[in-house]
Backbone as a chain_set.jsonl record, in Angstrom:
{"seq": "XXXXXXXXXXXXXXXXXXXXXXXXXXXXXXXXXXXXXXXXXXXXXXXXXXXXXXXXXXXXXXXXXXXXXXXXXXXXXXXXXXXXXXXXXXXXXXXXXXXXXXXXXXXXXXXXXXXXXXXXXXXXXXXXXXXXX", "coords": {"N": [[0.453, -10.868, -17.043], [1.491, -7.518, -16.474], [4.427, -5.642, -14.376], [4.559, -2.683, -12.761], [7.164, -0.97, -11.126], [7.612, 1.767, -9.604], [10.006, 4.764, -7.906], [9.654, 7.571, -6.235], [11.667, 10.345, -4.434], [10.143, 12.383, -1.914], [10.501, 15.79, -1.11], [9.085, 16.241, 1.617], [7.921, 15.98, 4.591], [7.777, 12.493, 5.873], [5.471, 11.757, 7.228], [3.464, 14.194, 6.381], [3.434, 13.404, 3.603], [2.315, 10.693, 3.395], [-0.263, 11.772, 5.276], [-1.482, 13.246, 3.052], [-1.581, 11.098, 0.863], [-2.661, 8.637, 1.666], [-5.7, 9.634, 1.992], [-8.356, 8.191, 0.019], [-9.667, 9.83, -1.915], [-8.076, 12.313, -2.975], [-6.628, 10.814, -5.069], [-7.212, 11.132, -7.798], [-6.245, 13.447, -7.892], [-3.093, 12.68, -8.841], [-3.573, 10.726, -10.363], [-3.772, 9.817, -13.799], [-5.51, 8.409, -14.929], [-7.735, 8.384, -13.668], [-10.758, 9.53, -12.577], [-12.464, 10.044, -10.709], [-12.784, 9.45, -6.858], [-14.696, 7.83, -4.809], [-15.643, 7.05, -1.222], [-16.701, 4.016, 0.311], [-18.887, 3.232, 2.751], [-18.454, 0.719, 3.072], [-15.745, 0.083, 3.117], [-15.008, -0.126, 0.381], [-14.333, 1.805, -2.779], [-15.864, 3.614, -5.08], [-15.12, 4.268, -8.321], [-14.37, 6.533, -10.585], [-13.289, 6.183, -13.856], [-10.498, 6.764, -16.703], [-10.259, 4.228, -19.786], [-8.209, 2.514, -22.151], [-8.968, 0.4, -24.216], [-8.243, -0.451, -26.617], [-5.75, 0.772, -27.332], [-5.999, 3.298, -28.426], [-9.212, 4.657, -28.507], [-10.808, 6.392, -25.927], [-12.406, 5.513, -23.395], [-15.025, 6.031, -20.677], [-15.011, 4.71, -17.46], [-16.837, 3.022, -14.942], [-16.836, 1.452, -11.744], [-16.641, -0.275, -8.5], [-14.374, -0.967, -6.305], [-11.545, -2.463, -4.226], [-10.235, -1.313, -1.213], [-7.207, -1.238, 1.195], [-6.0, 0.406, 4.008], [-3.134, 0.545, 5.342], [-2.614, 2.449, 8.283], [-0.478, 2.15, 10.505], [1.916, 1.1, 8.702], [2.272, 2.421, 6.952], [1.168, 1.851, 4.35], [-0.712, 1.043, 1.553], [-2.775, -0.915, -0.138], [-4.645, -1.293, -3.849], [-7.893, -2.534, -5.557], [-8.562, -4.123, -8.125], [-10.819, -6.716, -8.786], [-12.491, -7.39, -10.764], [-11.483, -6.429, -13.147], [-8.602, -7.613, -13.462], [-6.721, -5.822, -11.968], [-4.804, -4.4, -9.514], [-2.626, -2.434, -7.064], [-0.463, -1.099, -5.07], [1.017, 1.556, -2.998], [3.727, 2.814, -1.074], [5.108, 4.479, 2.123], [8.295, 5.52, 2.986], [10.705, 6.336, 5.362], [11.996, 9.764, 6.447], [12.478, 12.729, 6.562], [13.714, 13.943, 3.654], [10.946, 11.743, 2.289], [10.533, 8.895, 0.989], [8.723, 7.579, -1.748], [7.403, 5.058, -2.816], [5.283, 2.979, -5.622], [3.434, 0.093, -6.729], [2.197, -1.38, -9.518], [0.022, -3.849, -10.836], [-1.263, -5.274, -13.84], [-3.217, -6.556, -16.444], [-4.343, -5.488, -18.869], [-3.691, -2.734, -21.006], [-1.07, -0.697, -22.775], [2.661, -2.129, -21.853], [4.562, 0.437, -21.77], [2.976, 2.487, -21.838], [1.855, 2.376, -19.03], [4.12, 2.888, -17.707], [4.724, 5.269, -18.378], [2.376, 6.886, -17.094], [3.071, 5.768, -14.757], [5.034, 7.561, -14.149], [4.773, 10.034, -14.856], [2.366, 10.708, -12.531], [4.209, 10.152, -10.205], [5.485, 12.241, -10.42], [3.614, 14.031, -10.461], [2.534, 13.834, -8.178], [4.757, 14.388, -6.284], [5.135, 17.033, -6.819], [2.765, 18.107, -5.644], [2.649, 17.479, -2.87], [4.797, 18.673, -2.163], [4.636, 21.59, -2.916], [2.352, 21.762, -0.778], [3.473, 21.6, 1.532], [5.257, 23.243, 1.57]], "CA": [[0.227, -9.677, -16.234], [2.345, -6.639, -16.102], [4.416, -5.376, -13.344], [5.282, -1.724, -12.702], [7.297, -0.308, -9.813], [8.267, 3.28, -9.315], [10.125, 5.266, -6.725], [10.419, 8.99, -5.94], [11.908, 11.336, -3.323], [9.876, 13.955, -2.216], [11.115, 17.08, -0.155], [8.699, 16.835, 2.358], [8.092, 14.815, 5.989], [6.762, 11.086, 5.593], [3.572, 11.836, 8.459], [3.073, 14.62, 5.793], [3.619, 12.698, 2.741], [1.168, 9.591, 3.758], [-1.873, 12.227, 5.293], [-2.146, 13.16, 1.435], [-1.55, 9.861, -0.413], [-3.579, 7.665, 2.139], [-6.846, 9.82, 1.454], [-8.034, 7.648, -1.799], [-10.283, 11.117, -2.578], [-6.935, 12.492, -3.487], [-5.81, 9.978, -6.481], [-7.562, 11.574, -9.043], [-4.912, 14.221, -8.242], [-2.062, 12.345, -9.336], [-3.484, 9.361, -11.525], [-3.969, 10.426, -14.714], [-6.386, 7.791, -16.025], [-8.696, 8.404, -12.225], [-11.672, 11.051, -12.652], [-13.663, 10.689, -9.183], [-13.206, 8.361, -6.365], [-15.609, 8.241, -3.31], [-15.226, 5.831, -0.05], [-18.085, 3.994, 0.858], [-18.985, 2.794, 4.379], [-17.92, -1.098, 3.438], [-14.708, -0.381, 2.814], [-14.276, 0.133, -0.974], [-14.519, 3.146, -3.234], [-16.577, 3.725, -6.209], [-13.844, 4.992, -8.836], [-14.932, 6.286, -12.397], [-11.513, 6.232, -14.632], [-10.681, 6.65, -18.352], [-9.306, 3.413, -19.879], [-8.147, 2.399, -23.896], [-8.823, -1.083, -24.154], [-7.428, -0.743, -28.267], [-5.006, 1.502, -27.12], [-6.36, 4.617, -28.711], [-9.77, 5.051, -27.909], [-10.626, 6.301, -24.757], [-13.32, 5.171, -22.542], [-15.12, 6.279, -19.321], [-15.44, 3.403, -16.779], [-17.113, 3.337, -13.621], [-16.568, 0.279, -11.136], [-15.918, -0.445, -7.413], [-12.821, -1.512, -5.995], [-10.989, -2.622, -2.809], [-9.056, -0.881, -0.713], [-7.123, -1.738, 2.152], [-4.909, 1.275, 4.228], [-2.381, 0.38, 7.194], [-1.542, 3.449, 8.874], [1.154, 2.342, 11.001], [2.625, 0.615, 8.242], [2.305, 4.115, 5.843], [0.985, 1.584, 3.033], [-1.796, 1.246, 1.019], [-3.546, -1.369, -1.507], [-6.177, -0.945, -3.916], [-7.36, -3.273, -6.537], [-10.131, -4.349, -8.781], [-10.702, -8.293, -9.39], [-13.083, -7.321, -12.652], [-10.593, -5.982, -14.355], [-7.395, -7.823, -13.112], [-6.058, -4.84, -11.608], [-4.414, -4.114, -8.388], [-1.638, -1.764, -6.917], [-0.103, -0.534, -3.803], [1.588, 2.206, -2.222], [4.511, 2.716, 0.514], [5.849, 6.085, 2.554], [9.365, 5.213, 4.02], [12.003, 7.48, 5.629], [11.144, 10.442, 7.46], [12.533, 13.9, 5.952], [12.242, 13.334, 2.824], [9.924, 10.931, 2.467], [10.175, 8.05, -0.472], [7.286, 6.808, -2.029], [7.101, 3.726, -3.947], [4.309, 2.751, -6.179], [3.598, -0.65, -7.698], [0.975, -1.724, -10.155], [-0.114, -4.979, -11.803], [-2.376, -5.442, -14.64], [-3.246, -7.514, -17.738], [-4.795, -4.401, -19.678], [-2.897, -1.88, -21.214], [0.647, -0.753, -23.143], [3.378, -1.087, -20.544], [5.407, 1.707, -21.695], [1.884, 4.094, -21.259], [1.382, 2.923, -17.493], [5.146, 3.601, -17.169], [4.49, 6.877, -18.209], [1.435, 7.167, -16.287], [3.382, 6.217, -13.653], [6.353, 8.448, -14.127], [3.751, 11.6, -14.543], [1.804, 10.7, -11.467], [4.897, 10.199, -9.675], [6.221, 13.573, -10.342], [2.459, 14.984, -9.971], [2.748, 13.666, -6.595], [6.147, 14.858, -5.518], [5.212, 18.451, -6.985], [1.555, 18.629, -4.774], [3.156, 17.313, -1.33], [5.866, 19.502, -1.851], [4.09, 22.553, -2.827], [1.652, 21.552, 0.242], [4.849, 21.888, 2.628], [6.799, 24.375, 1.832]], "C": [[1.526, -8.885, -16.186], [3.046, -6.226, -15.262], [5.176, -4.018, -13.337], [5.583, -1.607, -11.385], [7.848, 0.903, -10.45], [8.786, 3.971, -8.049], [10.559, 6.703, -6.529], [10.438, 9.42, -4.63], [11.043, 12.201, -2.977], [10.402, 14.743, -1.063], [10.037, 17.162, 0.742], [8.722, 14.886, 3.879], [7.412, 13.338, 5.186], [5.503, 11.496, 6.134], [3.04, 13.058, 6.676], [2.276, 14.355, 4.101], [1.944, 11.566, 2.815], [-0.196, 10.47, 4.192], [-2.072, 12.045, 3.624], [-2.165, 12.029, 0.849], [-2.614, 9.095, -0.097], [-5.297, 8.184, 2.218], [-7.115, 9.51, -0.015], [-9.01, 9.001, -2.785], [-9.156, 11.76, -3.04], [-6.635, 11.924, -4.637], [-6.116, 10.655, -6.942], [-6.403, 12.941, -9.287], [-3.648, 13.872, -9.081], [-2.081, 10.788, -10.391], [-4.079, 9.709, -12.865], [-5.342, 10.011, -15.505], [-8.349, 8.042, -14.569], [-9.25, 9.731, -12.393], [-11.925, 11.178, -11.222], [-13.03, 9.408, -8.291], [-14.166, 8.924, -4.952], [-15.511, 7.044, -2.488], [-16.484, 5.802, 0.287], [-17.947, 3.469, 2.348], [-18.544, 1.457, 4.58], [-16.597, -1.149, 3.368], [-14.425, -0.182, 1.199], [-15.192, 1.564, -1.378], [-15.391, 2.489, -4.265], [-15.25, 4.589, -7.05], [-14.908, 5.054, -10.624], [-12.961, 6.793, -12.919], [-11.622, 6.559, -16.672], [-9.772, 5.573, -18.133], [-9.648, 3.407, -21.668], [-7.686, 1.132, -23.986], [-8.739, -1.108, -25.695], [-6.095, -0.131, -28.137], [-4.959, 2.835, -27.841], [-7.905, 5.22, -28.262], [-9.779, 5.281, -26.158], [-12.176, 6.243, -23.95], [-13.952, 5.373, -21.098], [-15.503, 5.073, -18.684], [-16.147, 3.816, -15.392], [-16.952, 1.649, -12.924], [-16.532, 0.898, -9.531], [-14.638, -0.969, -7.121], [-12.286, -1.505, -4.673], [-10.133, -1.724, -2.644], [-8.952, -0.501, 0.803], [-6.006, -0.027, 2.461], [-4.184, 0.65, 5.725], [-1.607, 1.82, 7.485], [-0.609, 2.939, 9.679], [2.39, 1.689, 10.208], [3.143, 1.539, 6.541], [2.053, 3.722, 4.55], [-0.527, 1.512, 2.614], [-1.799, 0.536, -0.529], [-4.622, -1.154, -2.041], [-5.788, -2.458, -5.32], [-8.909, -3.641, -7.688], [-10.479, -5.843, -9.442], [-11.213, -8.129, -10.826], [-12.203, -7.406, -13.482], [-8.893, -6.508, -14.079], [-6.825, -6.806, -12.612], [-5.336, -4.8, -9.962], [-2.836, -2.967, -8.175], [-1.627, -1.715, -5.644], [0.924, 0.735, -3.777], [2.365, 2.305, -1.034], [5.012, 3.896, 0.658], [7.247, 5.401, 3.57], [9.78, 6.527, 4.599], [11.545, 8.505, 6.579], [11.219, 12.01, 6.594], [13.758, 14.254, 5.126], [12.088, 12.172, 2.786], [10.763, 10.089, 0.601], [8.961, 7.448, -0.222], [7.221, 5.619, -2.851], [5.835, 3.241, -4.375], [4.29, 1.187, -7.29], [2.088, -1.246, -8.437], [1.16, -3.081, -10.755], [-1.071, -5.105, -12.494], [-1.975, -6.394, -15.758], [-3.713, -6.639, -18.745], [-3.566, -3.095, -19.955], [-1.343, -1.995, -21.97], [1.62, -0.843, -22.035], [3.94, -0.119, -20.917], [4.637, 2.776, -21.435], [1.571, 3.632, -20.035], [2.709, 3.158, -16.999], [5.278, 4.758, -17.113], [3.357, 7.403, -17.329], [2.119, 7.118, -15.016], [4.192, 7.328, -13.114], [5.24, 9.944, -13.904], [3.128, 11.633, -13.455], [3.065, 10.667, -10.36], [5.514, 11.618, -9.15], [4.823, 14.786, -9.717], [2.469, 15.021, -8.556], [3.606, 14.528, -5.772], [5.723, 16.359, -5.925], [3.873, 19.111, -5.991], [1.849, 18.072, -3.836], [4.172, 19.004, -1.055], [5.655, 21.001, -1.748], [2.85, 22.699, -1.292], [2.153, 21.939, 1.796], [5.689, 22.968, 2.35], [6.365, 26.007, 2.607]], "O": [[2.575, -9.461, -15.898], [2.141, -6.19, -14.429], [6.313, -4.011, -13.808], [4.798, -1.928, -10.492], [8.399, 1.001, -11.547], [8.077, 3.826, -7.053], [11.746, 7.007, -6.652], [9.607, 9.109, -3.776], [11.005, 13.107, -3.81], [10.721, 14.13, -0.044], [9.76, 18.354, 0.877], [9.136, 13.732, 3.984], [6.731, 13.279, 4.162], [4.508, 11.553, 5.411], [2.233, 12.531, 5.91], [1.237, 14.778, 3.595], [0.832, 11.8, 2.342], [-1.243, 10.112, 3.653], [-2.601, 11.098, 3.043], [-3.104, 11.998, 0.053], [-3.453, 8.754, -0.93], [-6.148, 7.329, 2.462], [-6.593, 10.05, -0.99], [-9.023, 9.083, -4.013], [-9.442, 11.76, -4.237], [-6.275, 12.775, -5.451], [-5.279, 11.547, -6.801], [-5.892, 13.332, -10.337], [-3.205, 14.665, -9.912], [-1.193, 10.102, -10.899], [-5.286, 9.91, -12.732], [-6.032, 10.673, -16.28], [-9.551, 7.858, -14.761], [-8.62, 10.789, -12.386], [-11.671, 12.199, -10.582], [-12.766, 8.381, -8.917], [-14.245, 10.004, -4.367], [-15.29, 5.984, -3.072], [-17.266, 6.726, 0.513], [-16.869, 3.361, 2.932], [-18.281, 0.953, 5.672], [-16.064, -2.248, 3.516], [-13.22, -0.083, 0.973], [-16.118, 2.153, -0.821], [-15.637, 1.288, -4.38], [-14.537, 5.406, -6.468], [-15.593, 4.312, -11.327], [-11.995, 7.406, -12.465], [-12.535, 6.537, -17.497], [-8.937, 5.454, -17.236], [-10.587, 3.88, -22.309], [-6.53, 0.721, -23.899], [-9.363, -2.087, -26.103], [-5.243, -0.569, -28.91], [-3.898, 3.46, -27.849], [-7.863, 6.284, -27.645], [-9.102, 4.673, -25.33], [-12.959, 7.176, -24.123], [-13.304, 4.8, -20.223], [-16.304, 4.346, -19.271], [-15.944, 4.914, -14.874], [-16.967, 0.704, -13.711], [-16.434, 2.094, -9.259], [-13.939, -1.411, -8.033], [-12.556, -0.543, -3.954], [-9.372, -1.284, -3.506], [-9.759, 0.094, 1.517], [-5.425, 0.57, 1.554], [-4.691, 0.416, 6.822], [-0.499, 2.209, 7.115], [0.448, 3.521, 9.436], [3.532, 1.638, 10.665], [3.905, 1.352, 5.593], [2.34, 4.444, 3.596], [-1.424, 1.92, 3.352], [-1.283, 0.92, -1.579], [-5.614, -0.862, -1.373], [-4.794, -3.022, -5.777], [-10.059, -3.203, -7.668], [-10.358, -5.98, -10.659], [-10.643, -8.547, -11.835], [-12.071, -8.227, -14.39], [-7.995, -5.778, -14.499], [-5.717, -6.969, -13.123], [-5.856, -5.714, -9.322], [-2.084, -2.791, -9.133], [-2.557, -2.168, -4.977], [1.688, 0.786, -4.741], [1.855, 1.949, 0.029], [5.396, 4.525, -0.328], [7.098, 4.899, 4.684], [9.257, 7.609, 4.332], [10.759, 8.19, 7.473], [10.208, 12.447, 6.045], [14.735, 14.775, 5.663], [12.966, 11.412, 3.196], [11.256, 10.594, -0.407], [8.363, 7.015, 0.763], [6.622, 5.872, -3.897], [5.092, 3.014, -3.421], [4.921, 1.114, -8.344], [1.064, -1.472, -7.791], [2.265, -3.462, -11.143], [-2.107, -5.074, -11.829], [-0.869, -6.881, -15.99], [-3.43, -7.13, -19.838], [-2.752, -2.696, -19.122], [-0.591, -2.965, -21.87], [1.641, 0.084, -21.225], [3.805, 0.658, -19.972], [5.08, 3.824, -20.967], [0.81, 4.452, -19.521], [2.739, 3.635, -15.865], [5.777, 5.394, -16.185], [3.556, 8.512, -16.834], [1.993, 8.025, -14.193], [4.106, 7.879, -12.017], [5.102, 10.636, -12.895], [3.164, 12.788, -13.029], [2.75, 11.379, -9.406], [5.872, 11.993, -8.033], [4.873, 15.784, -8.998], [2.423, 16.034, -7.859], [3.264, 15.218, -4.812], [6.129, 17.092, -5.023], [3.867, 20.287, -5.626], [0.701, 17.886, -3.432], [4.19, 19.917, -0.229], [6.195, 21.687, -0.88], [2.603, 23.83, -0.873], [1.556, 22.363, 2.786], [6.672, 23.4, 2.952], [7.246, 26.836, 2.836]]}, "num_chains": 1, "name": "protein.A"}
């Protein structure tokens, strides 16, 4: 299994920071491989995604998946047993805000979910920030 972490700054409050991240209708904003998600009433989402289980095609998936949020703790796991998958999210600091992002999987190149992460990272930090200013 893989393990990515990532961490960026962004220019805006944490409270601000965490409303946007901790709605999981949001990801598809900043995850590159995430088309739709929707929250159901038990507690997990329905998520459709693209994935490239050769590492060139690309594939639409649909699945469920857990996910847990602690607001007073500004974090947030999600994860998917099917597919070995899981990640989390953290908002420290106050103004600005860091975000840290870590993923684990058994699927995939790591150097393309480093870039996935690195692009979602920055997608992030550029739609908070534009959100705040």
């Amino acid at each position: 299994m893989s393990q990515h972490r990532r961490t960026v700054t962004i220019a805006a409050p944490a409270a601000s920071t965490w409303a946007y991240l901790s709605d999981p209708r949001n990801l598809p904003d900043f995850m590159p491989r995430m088309r739709r998600v929707e929250p159901r009433p038990d507690g997990t989402v329905q998520v459709t995604a693209v994935v490239t289980p050769d590492g060139t095609r690309e594939l639409e998936v649909q699945g469920t998946a857990w996910l847990r949020v602690e607001e007073d703790a500004r974090a947030m796991e999600w994860g998917s047993e099917r597919h070995s998958y899981h990640g989390s999210l953290t908002v420290t600091g106050d103004d600005p805000s860091e975000l840290e992002i870590t993923l684990s999987t058994e699927h995939g190149d790591p150097a393309t979910i480093d870039l996935g992460l690195d692009q979602a990272l920055s997608a992030i930090a550029a739609r908070i920030e534009a959100r705040t200013a």
